[in-house]
Coordinates of C-alpha atoms in Angstrom, one line a residue:
Chain A
M1 CA -10.7 -37.6 -13.6
D2 CA -10.8 -35.3 -16.6
T3 CA -12.0 -32.4 -14.4
L4 CA -9.3 -33.2 -11.8
L5 CA -6.6 -32.6 -14.7
I6 CA -8.1 -29.8 -15.8
H7 CA -8.2 -28.2 -12.4
I8 CA -4.4 -29.2 -12.1
L9 CA -3.6 -27.5 -15.6
N10 CA -5.4 -24.2 -14.3
S11 CA -3.6 -24.4 -11.2
L12 CA -0.2 -24.7 -13.3
L13 CA -1.2 -21.9 -15.9
Y14 CA -1.9 -19.5 -13.0
A15 CA 1.2 -20.4 -11.0
A16 CA 3.5 -19.8 -14.3
V17 CA 2.1 -16.4 -14.5
L18 CA 2.7 -15.7 -10.8
F19 CA 6.1 -17.3 -10.8
L20 CA 7.1 -14.8 -13.4
I21 CA 5.9 -11.9 -11.6
A22 CA 6.9 -13.2 -8.3
G23 CA 10.2 -14.2 -9.2
G24 CA 11.2 -10.8 -10.4
L25 CA 10.1 -9.3 -7.3
S26 CA 12.1 -12.0 -5.5
L27 CA 15.2 -11.3 -7.7
I28 CA 14.9 -7.8 -6.8
Y29 CA 14.7 -7.9 -3.4
G30 CA 17.6 -10.6 -3.1
V31 CA 20.0 -8.6 -4.9
M32 CA 19.1 -5.1 -3.8
R33 CA 16.9 -5.4 -0.7
I34 CA 14.0 -3.1 -2.3
V35 CA 10.8 -4.1 -2.4
N36 CA 9.5 -2.9 -5.3
L37 CA 5.8 -1.7 -4.7
A38 CA 5.6 -0.9 -8.6
H39 CA 6.6 -4.2 -9.8
G40 CA 2.7 -5.1 -10.8
N41 CA 2.8 -2.0 -12.9
L42 CA 5.7 -3.4 -14.7
Y43 CA 3.9 -6.5 -15.4
A44 CA 1.0 -4.5 -16.7
F45 CA 3.0 -2.4 -18.8
G46 CA 4.7 -5.5 -20.6
A47 CA 1.1 -6.6 -21.2
F48 CA 0.4 -3.4 -22.6
V49 CA 3.3 -3.2 -24.6
A50 CA 2.7 -6.5 -26.0
A51 CA -1.0 -6.3 -26.8
W52 CA -0.4 -2.8 -28.5
T53 CA 2.5 -4.3 -30.6
V54 CA 0.7 -7.3 -31.8
G55 CA -2.4 -5.2 -32.3
L56 CA -0.4 -2.8 -34.9
L57 CA 0.8 -6.1 -36.8
V58 CA -2.1 -8.5 -36.5
D59 CA -5.1 -6.3 -37.9
G60 CA -7.6 -9.2 -38.5
A61 CA -5.1 -11.7 -40.3
T62 CA -4.7 -15.4 -38.8
P63 CA -1.9 -15.1 -36.8
T64 CA 1.5 -16.6 -37.9
P65 CA 4.0 -18.4 -35.4
L66 CA 5.9 -15.3 -36.0
L67 CA 3.3 -13.0 -34.5
Y68 CA 3.7 -15.1 -30.9
L69 CA 7.2 -14.0 -31.2
V70 CA 6.1 -10.5 -31.3
L71 CA 4.7 -10.9 -27.6
L72 CA 8.3 -10.4 -26.7
A73 CA 7.8 -6.6 -27.1
G74 CA 6.4 -6.8 -23.8
P75 CA 9.3 -8.0 -21.8
L76 CA 11.7 -6.0 -23.6
G77 CA 9.4 -2.6 -23.1
A78 CA 9.3 -3.7 -19.5
A79 CA 13.1 -4.4 -19.0
A80 CA 13.7 -1.0 -21.1
L81 CA 11.8 0.9 -18.4
G82 CA 13.4 -0.9 -15.7
A83 CA 16.8 -0.1 -16.9
V84 CA 15.8 3.7 -16.8
L85 CA 14.2 3.6 -13.6
E86 CA 17.0 2.1 -11.5
P87 CA 19.5 4.6 -12.3
T88 CA 17.4 7.7 -12.0
L89 CA 15.0 7.0 -9.1
L90 CA 16.1 4.3 -7.0
R91 CA 20.0 4.5 -6.9
P92 CA 19.8 8.0 -5.1
L93 CA 18.0 6.2 -1.9
Y94 CA 20.3 3.2 -0.9
K95 CA 21.8 4.4 1.9
R96 CA 18.4 5.9 3.2
P97 CA 16.1 3.9 5.7
E98 CA 13.9 1.3 3.6
E99 CA 10.7 3.3 4.2
Y100 CA 12.0 5.5 1.8
Q101 CA 12.4 3.2 -0.7
L102 CA 9.1 1.6 -0.2
L103 CA 7.8 5.3 -0.4
I104 CA 9.4 6.0 -3.8
T105 CA 8.0 2.8 -5.3
F106 CA 4.7 3.5 -4.2
G107 CA 5.0 6.9 -6.0
L108 CA 6.1 5.2 -8.9
L109 CA 3.1 2.7 -8.9
L110 CA 1.1 5.7 -8.7
I111 CA 2.9 7.3 -12.0
L112 CA 3.0 4.4 -13.9
E113 CA -0.7 3.4 -13.0
D114 CA -1.9 6.7 -15.0
L115 CA 1.0 6.8 -17.5
I116 CA -0.4 3.4 -19.1
R117 CA -3.8 5.2 -19.1
L118 CA -2.5 8.0 -20.4
I119 CA -0.7 6.2 -23.3
W120 CA -3.1 3.7 -24.1
G121 CA -6.5 5.0 -22.7
P122 CA -8.9 3.8 -20.3
Y123 CA -10.2 0.7 -22.6
P124 CA -8.8 -2.8 -22.2
L125 CA -6.4 -4.0 -25.2
S126 CA -7.2 -7.3 -26.6
V127 CA -5.2 -9.7 -28.9
S128 CA -7.4 -12.6 -28.4
A129 CA -6.7 -13.9 -32.0
L130 CA -3.4 -15.2 -30.8
F131 CA -5.6 -17.0 -28.0
E132 CA -8.0 -18.7 -30.3
G133 CA -5.4 -19.3 -33.2
M134 CA -3.9 -22.2 -31.1
G135 CA -7.0 -24.0 -30.9
S136 CA -7.9 -26.3 -28.3
L137 CA -7.2 -29.8 -27.2
N138 CA -9.6 -32.7 -26.2
I139 CA -8.6 -33.9 -22.8
G140 CA -11.1 -37.0 -22.3
E141 CA -14.3 -35.4 -22.5
S142 CA -13.3 -31.9 -22.0
I143 CA -11.8 -29.4 -24.3
Y144 CA -8.8 -27.3 -23.0
P145 CA -7.4 -24.3 -25.2
T146 CA -3.9 -25.1 -26.3
Y147 CA -2.6 -21.5 -25.6
N148 CA -3.0 -22.3 -21.7
L149 CA -0.6 -25.2 -22.1
A150 CA 1.8 -22.9 -24.1
V151 CA 1.7 -20.4 -21.0
I152 CA 2.5 -23.4 -18.7
V153 CA 5.4 -24.5 -20.7
V154 CA 6.8 -20.8 -21.0
G155 CA 6.4 -20.6 -17.2
G156 CA 8.5 -23.9 -16.8
L157 CA 11.0 -22.8 -19.2
A158 CA 11.4 -19.6 -17.5
A159 CA 12.0 -21.3 -14.3
A160 CA 14.6 -23.5 -15.6
G161 CA 16.3 -20.9 -17.8
L162 CA 16.4 -18.4 -14.5
W163 CA 17.8 -21.5 -12.3
A164 CA 20.5 -22.1 -15.2
F165 CA 21.3 -18.4 -15.5
I166 CA 21.9 -17.9 -11.7
Y167 CA 23.4 -20.9 -10.6
R168 CA 25.4 -21.9 -13.8
T169 CA 26.6 -18.6 -15.2
Q170 CA 29.6 -16.1 -14.2
F171 CA 27.0 -13.6 -14.1
G172 CA 25.1 -15.7 -11.7
V173 CA 28.1 -15.8 -9.3
V174 CA 28.4 -12.1 -9.2
L175 CA 24.9 -11.8 -8.8
R176 CA 24.8 -14.3 -5.9
A177 CA 27.6 -12.8 -4.2
T178 CA 26.4 -9.3 -4.4
S179 CA 23.2 -10.5 -2.7
Q180 CA 25.2 -12.1 0.0
N181 CA 27.3 -9.3 0.8
M182 CA 27.4 -6.2 -1.4
R183 CA 30.3 -4.6 0.1
M184 CA 32.4 -7.6 0.0
A185 CA 32.0 -8.0 -3.6
Q186 CA 32.6 -4.4 -4.3
A187 CA 35.8 -4.9 -2.6
M188 CA 36.5 -7.8 -4.8
G189 CA 36.0 -5.4 -7.8
V190 CA 32.5 -6.3 -8.5
N191 CA 30.9 -3.3 -10.2
V192 CA 27.8 -2.8 -7.9
N193 CA 25.9 -0.4 -9.7
R194 CA 26.1 -2.5 -12.8
V195 CA 25.0 -5.7 -11.1
Y196 CA 22.0 -3.5 -9.4
V197 CA 21.0 -2.4 -12.9
Q198 CA 21.4 -5.7 -14.3
A199 CA 19.3 -7.3 -11.9
F200 CA 16.5 -4.8 -11.7
T201 CA 16.2 -4.9 -15.6
L202 CA 16.1 -8.7 -15.4
G203 CA 13.4 -8.7 -12.7
C204 CA 11.5 -6.0 -14.6
F205 CA 12.0 -8.4 -17.9
M206 CA 10.4 -11.4 -15.9
A207 CA 7.2 -9.4 -14.9
G208 CA 6.9 -8.2 -18.5
L209 CA 6.9 -11.5 -19.9
G210 CA 4.5 -12.8 -17.4
G211 CA 2.1 -9.6 -18.5
A212 CA 2.9 -10.6 -22.3
I213 CA 2.0 -14.3 -22.0
V214 CA -1.2 -13.4 -20.2
V215 CA -2.4 -10.9 -22.7
P216 CA -3.8 -13.2 -25.4
Q217 CA -5.7 -15.0 -22.8
Q218 CA -7.0 -12.2 -20.7
G219 CA -6.3 -8.8 -22.4
A220 CA -4.8 -5.7 -21.0
V221 CA -6.7 -4.1 -18.4
L222 CA -6.3 -1.2 -16.2
G223 CA -5.6 -2.0 -12.6
M224 CA -4.1 -5.3 -13.5
G225 CA -1.0 -4.5 -12.1
V226 CA -2.2 -3.7 -8.5
D227 CA -3.9 -7.0 -8.5
A228 CA -0.9 -8.8 -9.5
L229 CA 1.0 -7.3 -7.2
I230 CA -0.6 -8.1 -3.9
L231 CA -0.7 -11.8 -5.2
A232 CA 3.2 -11.8 -6.0
F233 CA 3.5 -10.3 -2.4
V234 CA 1.6 -13.6 -1.1
V235 CA 3.8 -15.7 -3.2
V236 CA 7.2 -14.3 -2.0
V237 CA 5.9 -14.0 1.9
I238 CA 5.1 -17.8 1.5
G239 CA 8.1 -18.8 -0.3
G240 CA 10.4 -16.3 1.3
L241 CA 11.5 -12.8 -0.1
G242 CA 14.6 -13.3 -1.9
S243 CA 14.8 -16.8 -3.0
L244 CA 13.6 -18.2 -6.6
E245 CA 12.8 -21.7 -5.1
G246 CA 10.6 -19.9 -2.8
A247 CA 9.0 -18.0 -5.8
L248 CA 8.2 -21.4 -7.6
V249 CA 6.8 -23.1 -4.4
G250 CA 4.9 -20.4 -3.4
A251 CA 3.3 -19.6 -7.0
L252 CA 2.4 -23.5 -7.2
M253 CA 1.0 -23.2 -3.8
V254 CA -1.2 -20.1 -4.6
G255 CA -2.0 -21.5 -7.9
V256 CA -3.7 -24.8 -6.5
V257 CA -5.3 -22.8 -3.4
R258 CA -6.7 -20.2 -5.8
E259 CA -8.0 -22.9 -8.3
L260 CA -9.8 -24.9 -5.0
G261 CA -11.2 -21.5 -4.1
I262 CA -12.6 -20.2 -7.1
T263 CA -14.1 -23.7 -7.4
F264 CA -15.3 -24.4 -4.2
F265 CA -15.4 -21.3 -1.9
P266 CA -15.9 -18.2 -4.1
E267 CA -16.4 -15.9 -1.3
V268 CA -13.4 -16.3 0.8
E269 CA -11.0 -17.3 -1.9
L270 CA -9.0 -14.1 -1.6
A271 CA -9.4 -13.9 2.1
V272 CA -7.7 -17.4 2.3
L273 CA -4.8 -16.6 0.3
Y274 CA -4.1 -13.7 2.7
L275 CA -4.5 -15.6 5.7
M276 CA -2.1 -18.3 4.2
A277 CA 0.7 -15.7 3.7
A278 CA 0.1 -14.6 7.4
V279 CA 0.1 -18.0 8.6
V280 CA 3.3 -18.9 7.1
L281 CA 4.8 -15.6 8.2
L282 CA 3.6 -16.4 11.8
I283 CA 5.6 -20.0 11.6
R284 CA 8.2 -19.2 9.7
P285 CA 8.8 -15.2 9.4
A286 CA 11.4 -15.6 6.8
G287 CA 9.0 -17.5 4.5
L288 CA 9.6 -21.3 3.5
F289 CA 12.9 -20.9 1.7
G290 CA 13.9 -17.6 3.2
R291 CA 16.9 -16.6 5.1
A292 CA 16.1 -14.4 7.9
Chain B
M1 CA 2.2 24.0 33.6
P2 CA 5.1 21.9 31.8
A3 CA 7.1 23.3 29.2
E4 CA 6.3 20.8 26.5
T5 CA 2.5 21.6 27.3
R6 CA 3.2 25.3 26.9
R7 CA 5.1 24.4 23.5
L8 CA 1.9 22.8 22.2
L9 CA -0.7 25.8 23.7
V10 CA 1.1 28.4 22.3
P11 CA 0.7 27.5 18.4
A12 CA -2.3 25.5 18.9
G13 CA -4.5 28.1 20.6
P14 CA -4.6 30.7 17.8
I15 CA -4.8 27.7 15.2
V16 CA -8.0 26.3 16.9
L17 CA -9.6 29.7 17.1
V18 CA -9.2 30.3 13.3
L19 CA -10.8 26.5 12.9
A20 CA -13.8 27.6 15.0
I21 CA -14.2 30.7 13.2
L22 CA -13.9 29.5 9.9
P23 CA -17.4 28.3 9.1
W24 CA -18.8 31.9 9.2
V25 CA -16.3 33.1 6.8
V26 CA -15.7 30.6 3.9
E27 CA -18.2 28.8 2.0
P28 CA -19.6 25.3 3.0
Y29 CA -17.7 23.4 0.4
Q30 CA -14.6 24.4 2.1
T31 CA -15.5 23.7 5.5
V32 CA -16.6 20.1 4.4
L33 CA -13.3 19.7 2.6
L34 CA -11.5 21.1 5.8
S35 CA -13.5 18.5 7.9
Y36 CA -12.2 15.5 5.7
G37 CA -8.7 16.8 6.4
L38 CA -9.3 16.9 10.0
V39 CA -10.8 13.4 10.0
F40 CA -7.6 12.2 8.1
A41 CA -5.3 14.0 10.4
I42 CA -6.8 11.9 13.0
A43 CA -6.0 8.7 11.4
A44 CA -2.6 9.9 10.4
L45 CA -2.0 10.7 14.3
G46 CA -2.8 7.1 15.0
F47 CA -0.7 6.1 12.0
N48 CA 2.5 8.0 13.3
L49 CA 2.5 6.8 16.7
L50 CA 3.7 3.2 15.2
L51 CA 6.0 5.1 12.4
G52 CA 7.2 8.1 14.0
Y53 CA 7.4 7.0 17.6
T54 CA 7.6 3.3 17.4
G55 CA 9.7 2.9 14.2
L56 CA 7.1 0.3 12.6
L57 CA 5.8 1.3 9.1
S58 CA 2.4 -0.4 9.0
F59 CA 1.1 -0.8 5.1
G60 CA -2.1 -1.8 6.2
H61 CA -3.6 1.1 8.2
S62 CA -6.7 1.0 5.9
A63 CA -8.0 -1.9 7.9
Y64 CA -8.7 0.2 11.0
F65 CA -10.3 3.1 9.3
G66 CA -12.3 0.4 7.4
V67 CA -13.4 -1.3 10.6
G68 CA -14.4 2.2 12.2
A69 CA -16.4 2.9 9.1
Y70 CA -18.1 -0.3 8.9
A71 CA -19.0 -0.7 12.4
V72 CA -20.6 2.5 11.9
A73 CA -22.6 1.3 9.1
F74 CA -23.4 -2.1 10.7
A75 CA -24.8 -0.6 13.9
V76 CA -27.0 1.9 11.8
K77 CA -28.1 -1.0 9.3
Y78 CA -28.6 -4.0 11.8
L79 CA -28.9 -2.3 15.2
K80 CA -30.9 0.9 14.1
V81 CA -28.3 3.1 15.9
G82 CA -28.8 6.8 15.3
S83 CA -26.7 8.7 17.8
M84 CA -23.5 9.6 16.6
E85 CA -21.5 9.1 20.0
L86 CA -22.8 5.6 20.1
L87 CA -21.6 5.0 16.5
L88 CA -18.1 6.5 17.6
L89 CA -18.2 4.3 20.4
A90 CA -19.1 1.3 18.1
G91 CA -16.2 2.3 15.7
I92 CA -13.7 2.5 18.6
L93 CA -14.8 -0.8 20.0
A94 CA -14.5 -2.6 17.0
S95 CA -11.2 -1.2 15.6
A96 CA -9.9 -2.2 19.2
L97 CA -10.7 -5.6 18.8
V98 CA -9.2 -5.9 15.4
A99 CA -6.2 -4.0 16.2
A100 CA -5.7 -6.1 19.4
I101 CA -5.9 -9.3 17.4
F102 CA -3.8 -8.1 14.5
G103 CA -1.2 -6.5 16.7
L104 CA -0.8 -9.7 18.6
V105 CA 0.2 -11.3 15.0
C106 CA 2.3 -8.3 13.8
V107 CA 4.3 -6.6 16.6
R108 CA 6.5 -9.9 16.6
Y109 CA 8.3 -8.6 13.5
T110 CA 9.7 -5.4 12.3
R111 CA 10.8 -3.4 9.2
I112 CA 9.7 -5.4 5.9
F113 CA 8.1 -8.3 7.2
F114 CA 5.8 -6.0 9.7
G115 CA 4.8 -3.8 6.6
I116 CA 3.8 -7.0 4.4
L117 CA 1.9 -8.6 7.3
T118 CA -0.1 -5.5 7.8
L119 CA -0.7 -5.5 4.5
A120 CA -1.7 -9.0 4.2
L121 CA -4.1 -8.9 7.2
S122 CA -5.8 -5.8 5.7
Q123 CA -6.3 -7.1 2.7
V124 CA -8.1 -10.4 4.0
L125 CA -10.7 -7.6 5.6
W126 CA -10.9 -5.8 2.2
S127 CA -11.6 -9.1 0.3
L128 CA -14.2 -10.0 3.0
A129 CA -16.0 -6.8 2.5
F130 CA -15.6 -7.1 -1.2
K131 CA -17.1 -10.6 -1.2
F132 CA -19.4 -11.0 1.1
F133 CA -21.9 -8.2 -0.4
W134 CA -25.1 -9.4 1.1
V135 CA -23.6 -8.4 4.5
T136 CA -21.6 -5.6 3.3
G137 CA -23.1 -4.3 0.2
G138 CA -20.1 -5.0 -2.1
T139 CA -18.7 -2.5 -4.1
D140 CA -22.1 -0.8 -3.7
G141 CA -21.3 -0.3 0.0
L142 CA -23.7 0.9 2.7
R143 CA -25.6 3.9 3.1
V144 CA -25.6 5.7 6.2
P145 CA -28.2 8.6 6.9
T146 CA -27.1 11.2 8.9
P147 CA -26.8 10.7 12.6
T148 CA -28.3 12.9 15.4
L149 CA -25.5 14.7 17.5
L150 CA -25.8 14.9 21.1
G151 CA -29.5 13.5 20.7
V152 CA -30.2 16.5 18.3
S153 CA -31.3 15.4 15.0
M154 CA -30.7 17.3 11.4
G155 CA -34.2 18.2 11.5
A156 CA -36.6 17.7 8.6
G157 CA -36.1 20.2 5.5
Q158 CA -32.6 21.2 6.6
D159 CA -30.1 21.3 3.8
K160 CA -27.5 18.6 4.6
M161 CA -24.8 20.6 3.3
A162 CA -25.3 23.3 5.6
F163 CA -25.4 20.5 8.6
L164 CA -22.0 19.0 7.4
A165 CA -20.6 22.4 7.1
H166 CA -21.6 23.8 10.5
R167 CA -22.7 21.4 13.4
Y168 CA -20.9 18.5 11.9
Y169 CA -17.7 20.6 11.2
Y170 CA -17.8 21.7 15.1
Y171 CA -18.3 17.9 16.2
V172 CA -15.4 16.8 14.0
L173 CA -13.2 19.8 15.2
V174 CA -14.1 18.8 18.9
V175 CA -13.1 15.1 18.3
F176 CA -10.2 16.4 16.5
V177 CA -9.1 18.8 19.3
A178 CA -9.6 15.9 22.1
A179 CA -7.7 13.2 20.0
T180 CA -4.7 15.4 19.4
A181 CA -4.4 16.6 23.1
V182 CA -4.7 12.6 24.1
M183 CA -2.1 11.8 21.7
W184 CA 0.1 14.6 23.0
V185 CA -0.1 13.2 26.6
I186 CA 0.3 9.8 25.4
V187 CA 3.5 10.4 23.3
H188 CA 5.0 12.7 26.4
S189 CA 4.3 10.1 28.8
P190 CA 6.9 7.5 30.0
F191 CA 4.9 5.2 27.8
G192 CA 5.6 7.4 24.9
K193 CA 9.2 7.8 25.8
A194 CA 9.5 4.0 26.0
L195 CA 8.2 3.5 22.6
Q196 CA 10.9 5.8 21.2
A197 CA 13.4 4.0 22.9
I198 CA 12.2 0.9 21.4
R199 CA 12.5 2.8 18.2
D200 CA 15.9 4.1 18.4
N201 CA 17.6 0.9 20.1
E202 CA 15.4 -2.3 20.6
T203 CA 18.2 -4.2 22.4
R204 CA 18.8 -1.3 24.7
A205 CA 15.4 -0.4 25.5
E206 CA 15.0 -4.1 26.5
F207 CA 18.1 -4.0 28.6
V208 CA 16.5 -1.1 30.6
G209 CA 13.5 -3.1 31.2
V210 CA 11.0 -2.2 28.5
Q211 CA 8.8 -5.2 27.5
V212 CA 9.3 -4.3 23.8
W213 CA 6.7 -6.6 22.6
H214 CA 4.1 -5.8 25.0
Y215 CA 4.7 -2.1 24.7
R216 CA 4.6 -2.3 20.6
W217 CA 1.2 -4.1 21.0
I218 CA -0.2 -1.4 23.0
A219 CA 1.0 1.1 20.7
F220 CA -0.4 -1.0 18.0
L221 CA -3.9 -1.0 19.7
I222 CA -4.0 3.0 20.3
S223 CA -2.9 3.6 16.6
G224 CA -5.8 1.3 15.3
V225 CA -8.2 3.0 17.7
F226 CA -7.3 6.5 16.9
T227 CA -7.6 5.4 13.0
G228 CA -10.9 3.4 13.6
L229 CA -12.1 6.6 15.3
A230 CA -11.6 8.6 12.3
G231 CA -13.2 6.0 10.2
A232 CA -16.1 6.5 12.1
L233 CA -16.2 10.1 11.8
W234 CA -15.6 9.8 8.1
V235 CA -18.9 8.0 7.4
P236 CA -21.3 10.5 7.8
L237 CA -19.4 13.1 5.8
N238 CA -19.2 10.6 3.1
G239 CA -22.9 8.9 3.4
L240 CA -21.5 6.0 2.3
T241 CA -19.0 3.1 3.1
T242 CA -17.6 1.2 0.3
P243 CA -14.8 -1.6 0.3
D244 CA -12.5 1.3 -1.2
I245 CA -11.4 2.7 2.2
L246 CA -10.3 -1.1 3.3
Y247 CA -8.0 -1.2 -0.2
W248 CA -4.3 -1.0 0.7
Q249 CA -4.2 1.8 -1.9
F250 CA -5.9 3.9 1.2
S251 CA -3.0 2.6 3.2
G252 CA -0.7 4.1 1.0
E253 CA -2.3 7.2 1.1
I254 CA -2.4 7.4 5.1
V255 CA 1.5 6.8 4.6
F256 CA 1.8 9.6 2.2
F257 CA -0.2 12.1 4.7
T258 CA 2.5 11.5 7.2
V259 CA 5.6 11.9 5.1
L260 CA 4.2 14.9 3.4
G261 CA 3.9 16.6 6.7
G262 CA 7.2 14.8 8.2
F263 CA 6.8 11.8 10.5
K264 CA 9.8 13.2 12.8
T265 CA 7.4 15.6 14.2
F266 CA 4.2 15.4 16.0
A267 CA 2.3 18.0 14.1
G268 CA 3.6 16.9 10.7
P269 CA 0.8 14.1 10.4
I270 CA -1.8 16.6 11.0
V271 CA -0.3 19.2 8.4
G272 CA 0.4 16.1 6.1
A273 CA -3.4 15.1 6.5
V274 CA -5.1 18.6 5.5
V275 CA -2.8 19.3 2.9
F276 CA -2.8 16.0 1.1
N277 CA -6.6 16.2 1.3
Y278 CA -6.4 19.7 -0.8
L279 CA -4.1 18.4 -3.1
K280 CA -5.8 15.4 -3.7
T281 CA -9.3 16.9 -4.5
F282 CA -7.6 19.8 -6.3
A283 CA -5.9 16.7 -8.4
V284 CA -9.0 15.0 -8.8
G285 CA -10.8 18.0 -10.1
Y286 CA -8.1 19.0 -12.4
T287 CA -6.9 16.1 -14.2
V288 CA -8.0 12.3 -14.8
Y289 CA -4.4 11.8 -14.1
W290 CA -4.6 13.0 -10.6
Q291 CA -2.4 9.4 -9.2
M292 CA 0.2 10.5 -11.6
F293 CA 0.3 13.9 -10.3
L294 CA 0.2 12.6 -6.4
G295 CA 2.7 10.2 -7.6
V296 CA 5.1 12.7 -9.0
V297 CA 4.8 14.8 -5.9
L298 CA 5.5 11.8 -3.6
V299 CA 8.6 11.0 -5.5
T300 CA 9.9 14.6 -5.6
L301 CA 9.2 14.7 -1.9
V302 CA 11.3 11.5 -0.9
L303 CA 14.2 12.5 -3.2
A304 CA 14.2 16.4 -2.4
L305 CA 12.4 16.8 0.9
P306 CA 12.5 13.6 3.0
T307 CA 11.7 15.4 6.1
G308 CA 8.6 16.6 4.8
I309 CA 6.7 20.2 5.2
M310 CA 7.4 20.5 8.9
G311 CA 11.0 19.5 8.5
M312 CA 11.3 22.2 5.9
V313 CA 9.5 24.8 8.0
A314 CA 11.9 23.9 11.0
R315 CA 14.7 24.4 8.8
L316 CA 13.7 27.6 7.4
A317 CA 12.7 28.9 10.8
Q318 CA 16.5 27.8 11.9
K319 CA 18.0 29.5 9.3
W320 CA 16.1 33.0 9.9
S321 CA 16.6 32.8 13.5
Q322 CA 20.3 32.3 12.9
K323 CA 20.6 35.2 10.4
W324 CA 18.7 37.3 13.0
K325 CA 21.4 36.7 15.8
R326 CA 24.1 37.2 13.2
A327 CA 22.8 40.6 12.3
P328 CA 24.8 43.2 13.9
A329 CA 23.2 45.3 16.5
P330 CA 22.1 48.7 15.5

């Protein structure tokens, strides 16, 4: 019974982080029709910024609650980067075939990968003090880190907050209108350029938040972005590109399958995930919640 | 001789001649480097049948390259095959089989879904190669000793570098020339024209009687086989097969070759693959931040030169010929 509960918690933990990454990817695609191959690197960037900032402040001291807020430097950093990248690199390409957009984001992926190495060096950054600082809980006979529960809560809050933001605010209306029909929105007086940069920044913020909350647990490692990107792809393919509900359901499915895979069939864990994406595409080309 | 064939032979003849003389003029290292470029060029030719001629952007072509390479490694390790011709055959058959199956799944989609599906399927193969280490050697890969070429072995005591720089280089060159010729025939055949019709307007192509899915599937198959052949040729050069060549970043590099050279032309992918190989080797030797260097090149290319090297050459040639014509007669 306890083990089952722990498996469920682990699945949720994984799903929470994946939702943040894949949700941002999906949001950007939904509004701008761009599949951002560099999205995983924005997640990694968020992780490194968070780890570096916390590292500057913590310095061996026992973590105070305030230090957990410093993790926010990660998402803010990623958002700032996104706000710079969209107008400079992506905007000139909206009128070109989508191959070029894939290519430029692939180029961006290569650049960001090394930029992170250039800034923070080849070694992992760790802020495990924040992870240990929260202690652990007893679940029946087993012990579970409290920090993991916090990550699940943050993921849940982010999903709820994003939903409210998009379906309950004026900005959300404009965002959805632009994603439905960019030219019509423009004709109605929406400043599309501004909406695009806001959507891209928000997507990057989510990726950075994902990176920041995994840092205390896993540390910031080179190459984490590329791995995360592929899994985020699996999520959005299952859920449907451009759909936030899809990203949520996809993240939960991937979280559960991955936990099962790691526990019972470690050899084919990754293959099963990719196959799951391929099977969903075969049955529903637009994904479970996508509009073709 | 049809005009199109003449158009190929006029520039190709001298180039092949230069390539044939090269090992006698330059250092062995340069020849080996060029062999890599020619091998990648075969892969890029195959890739461009999909991107340039059929309008399908595959982001998973590392799968076929890797299958070709692993087929060779398996044939050597488990069947003790030593003949390069048999190994190439193994690479071709294995990549044909995988491309046929993956193609059935992928060709029903276009645009971004095609890209993601090819990517996901290639990652399945990568993760299998990565995890089943008792079969594939995992990240250590599988070592492949030097094969015999046309029944002749390298011979004891011979320097492997010299072997690669001379005999193996010519072997690669012959396969490359043959592959290029076959691809030229394919894209100029009625089948190739039908693919271009599909690329330009799928609905109209269907109206004039082209069976779109069927044609796309055959194109996918041919594309996979060319890339698999390249993978098989690559193994003896590298001496080792690792999961890296199945990883999607290598797929990205194949796309990179093609865009660098210009995917709207026949020769673009060839030029792109050779140039990219030099570019990457230079960058890797020069700085640890070579990925950033390549990224900057790619971004600049997409923003400033979307038609690639061949597109730029064509534009310059046109400009000069116009200037020539406009010049007043003496």
